[in-house]
CSV table of C-alpha atoms in Angstrom, one decimal:
chain,number,residue,atom,x,y,z
M,22,MET,CA,-15.2,2.7,33.8
M,23,GLY,CA,-18.2,1.0,32.1
M,24,PRO,CA,-17.8,-1.9,28.7
M,25,TYR,CA,-18.4,1.7,26.9
M,26,ASP,CA,-15.3,3.0,28.0
M,27,GLY,CA,-16.6,6.4,28.2
M,28,ARG,CA,-16.6,6.4,24.7
M,29,HIS,CA,-20.1,5.6,23.8
M,30,SER,CA,-23.5,7.1,25.2
M,31,ARG,CA,-26.3,4.6,24.9
M,32,GLU,CA,-29.2,6.8,25.2
M,33,ASN,CA,-28.4,8.2,21.8
M,34,ASN,CA,-26.4,5.9,20.4
M,35,GLN,CA,-23.4,8.0,19.3
M,36,ILE,CA,-20.4,6.7,17.2
M,37,ALA,CA,-17.6,7.1,19.7
M,38,GLU,CA,-14.7,8.4,19.3
M,39,PRO,CA,-12.1,5.8,17.6
M,40,ILE,CA,-9.4,4.9,19.7
M,41,ILE,CA,-5.6,5.9,18.0
M,42,ILE,CA,-2.4,3.4,18.8
M,43,PHE,CA,0.0,3.7,17.3
M,44,GLU,CA,1.9,0.1,16.2
M,45,HIS,CA,3.3,-1.3,18.6
M,46,GLN,CA,2.3,0.6,21.4
M,47,SER,CA,-0.3,0.6,23.6
M,48,GLU,CA,-3.5,2.2,24.4
M,49,GLU,CA,-5.9,1.6,28.1
M,50,PHE,CA,-8.9,0.0,27.1
M,51,ASP,CA,-11.7,-2.4,29.6
M,52,TRP,CA,-11.2,-5.1,27.3
M,53,THR,CA,-14.0,-8.1,28.5
M,54,ASN,CA,-13.8,-11.8,27.7
M,55,ASP,CA,-16.3,-11.1,24.2
M,56,ASP,CA,-13.9,-8.5,22.8
M,57,ILE,CA,-10.6,-11.7,23.0
M,58,ALA,CA,-12.9,-13.7,21.7
M,59,CYS,CA,-13.5,-11.5,18.6
M,60,LEU,CA,-9.5,-10.6,18.5
M,61,GLU,CA,-8.4,-14.1,18.5
M,62,ALA,CA,-10.8,-14.8,15.4
M,63,LEU,CA,-9.6,-11.6,13.8
M,64,ARG,CA,-6.2,-12.9,15.0
M,65,GLN,CA,-6.7,-16.7,13.1
M,66,LYS,CA,-7.7,-14.5,10.1
M,67,VAL,CA,-4.8,-13.0,9.9
M,68,GLY,CA,-2.8,-15.9,11.0
M,69,ALA,CA,-0.6,-13.6,13.5
M,70,ASP,CA,-1.5,-10.7,16.8
M,71,VAL,CA,-3.3,-7.7,15.4
M,72,LEU,CA,-3.3,-6.8,19.6
M,73,ARG,CA,-3.2,-7.9,22.5
M,74,PRO,CA,-5.3,-7.6,25.7
M,75,THR,CA,-2.4,-7.3,28.1
M,76,VAL,CA,-3.0,-6.2,31.8
M,77,ARG,CA,0.0,-3.4,32.7
M,78,ALA,CA,0.0,-1.8,35.9
M,79,GLY,CA,-3.4,-3.6,36.4
M,80,LYS,CA,-4.6,-1.4,34.0
M,81,ARG,CA,-6.4,-3.8,31.1
M,82,VAL,CA,-4.4,-2.3,27.8
M,83,LEU,CA,-4.9,-3.2,24.1
M,84,GLN,CA,-1.3,-3.6,22.7
M,85,ALA,CA,-1.1,-2.7,18.8
M,86,ALA,CA,1.6,-5.7,16.9
M,87,GLN,CA,2.8,-4.7,13.8
M,88,HIS,CA,0.6,-4.4,11.7
M,89,ALA,CA,-2.0,-0.4,10.8
M,90,GLY,CA,-5.2,-0.6,9.5
M,91,VAL,CA,-8.9,0.6,11.3
M,92,LEU,CA,-11.0,-1.7,13.0
M,93,ARG,CA,-14.1,-2.4,14.5
M,94,LEU,CA,-13.7,-4.2,17.5
M,95,ARG,CA,-17.8,-4.8,18.6
M,96,ASN,CA,-19.5,-1.2,18.9
M,97,ARG,CA,-15.6,0.7,18.8
M,98,THR,CA,-13.8,1.3,16.3
M,99,ILE,CA,-9.4,1.4,16.5
M,100,GLN,CA,-7.0,2.6,14.6
M,101,ILE,CA,-3.7,1.1,14.1
M,102,LEU,CA,-1.1,4.0,12.4
M,103,PRO,CA,1.8,3.5,10.9
M,104,LYS,CA,4.8,3.5,13.4
M,105,ILE,CA,7.1,6.6,11.3
M,106,TYR,CA,5.2,8.7,13.1
M,107,LEU,CA,6.0,8.0,16.6
M,108,SER,CA,9.2,9.7,15.9
M,109,SER,CA,8.4,13.1,15.0
M,110,ASP,CA,7.8,16.5,17.4
M,111,LYS,CA,4.8,17.5,15.8
M,112,GLU,CA,1.6,18.2,18.1
M,113,PRO,CA,-0.2,14.4,19.3
M,114,ASN,CA,-3.3,15.4,17.6
M,115,ASN,CA,-1.4,16.0,14.7
M,116,LEU,CA,1.1,13.3,14.2
M,117,ALA,CA,-2.5,11.0,14.6
M,118,GLN,CA,-3.9,13.2,11.9
M,119,GLU,CA,-0.6,13.0,9.6
M,120,ALA,CA,-0.1,9.2,10.4
M,121,SER,CA,-4.4,8.9,9.6
M,122,ALA,CA,-3.8,10.7,6.0
M,123,ASN,CA,-0.7,8.2,5.6
M,124,LEU,CA,-2.5,5.5,6.4
M,125,LEU,CA,-5.5,5.9,3.8
M,126,LEU,CA,-2.9,7.3,1.3
M,127,MET,CA,-1.0,4.0,1.6
M,128,LEU,CA,-4.1,1.5,1.4
M,129,SER,CA,-5.7,4.0,-1.9
M,130,TYR,CA,-2.5,2.1,-3.7
M,131,ALA,CA,-3.9,-1.7,-2.6
M,132,GLU,CA,-6.7,-0.5,-4.9
M,133,ARG,CA,-9.2,-4.7,-4.4
M,134,LEU,CA,-8.0,-5.6,-0.7
M,135,PRO,CA,-10.4,-7.3,0.7
M,136,ILE,CA,-12.6,-6.2,3.5
M,137,ARG,CA,-13.9,-9.1,6.3
M,138,GLU,CA,-16.6,-8.6,9.0
M,139,ILE,CA,-15.6,-11.0,12.1
């Protein structure tokens, strides 16, 4: 896979489907050195790892830490969902949908949550 991870079309500039990762889980992701620099800047702003680029079984992956939220890594959207839904026996698509709704509900309680671009 190329730098767009097969999820973004250059020709029609479509927005790709978000990459969904649950807290403490990993997802295959063809990260670049630029991605590593962005993640390091994010780590410095937050004061902790949010996503860690790593290699498992010879494949590049992003490992989610103990944070939930939505972020953009260049042209890709990554949703880190609360791990509470991992033990559910629901279908994977329903898990992500329900976890996303729960995350939005939790964020709505935050009211004036500061949003930063790095």
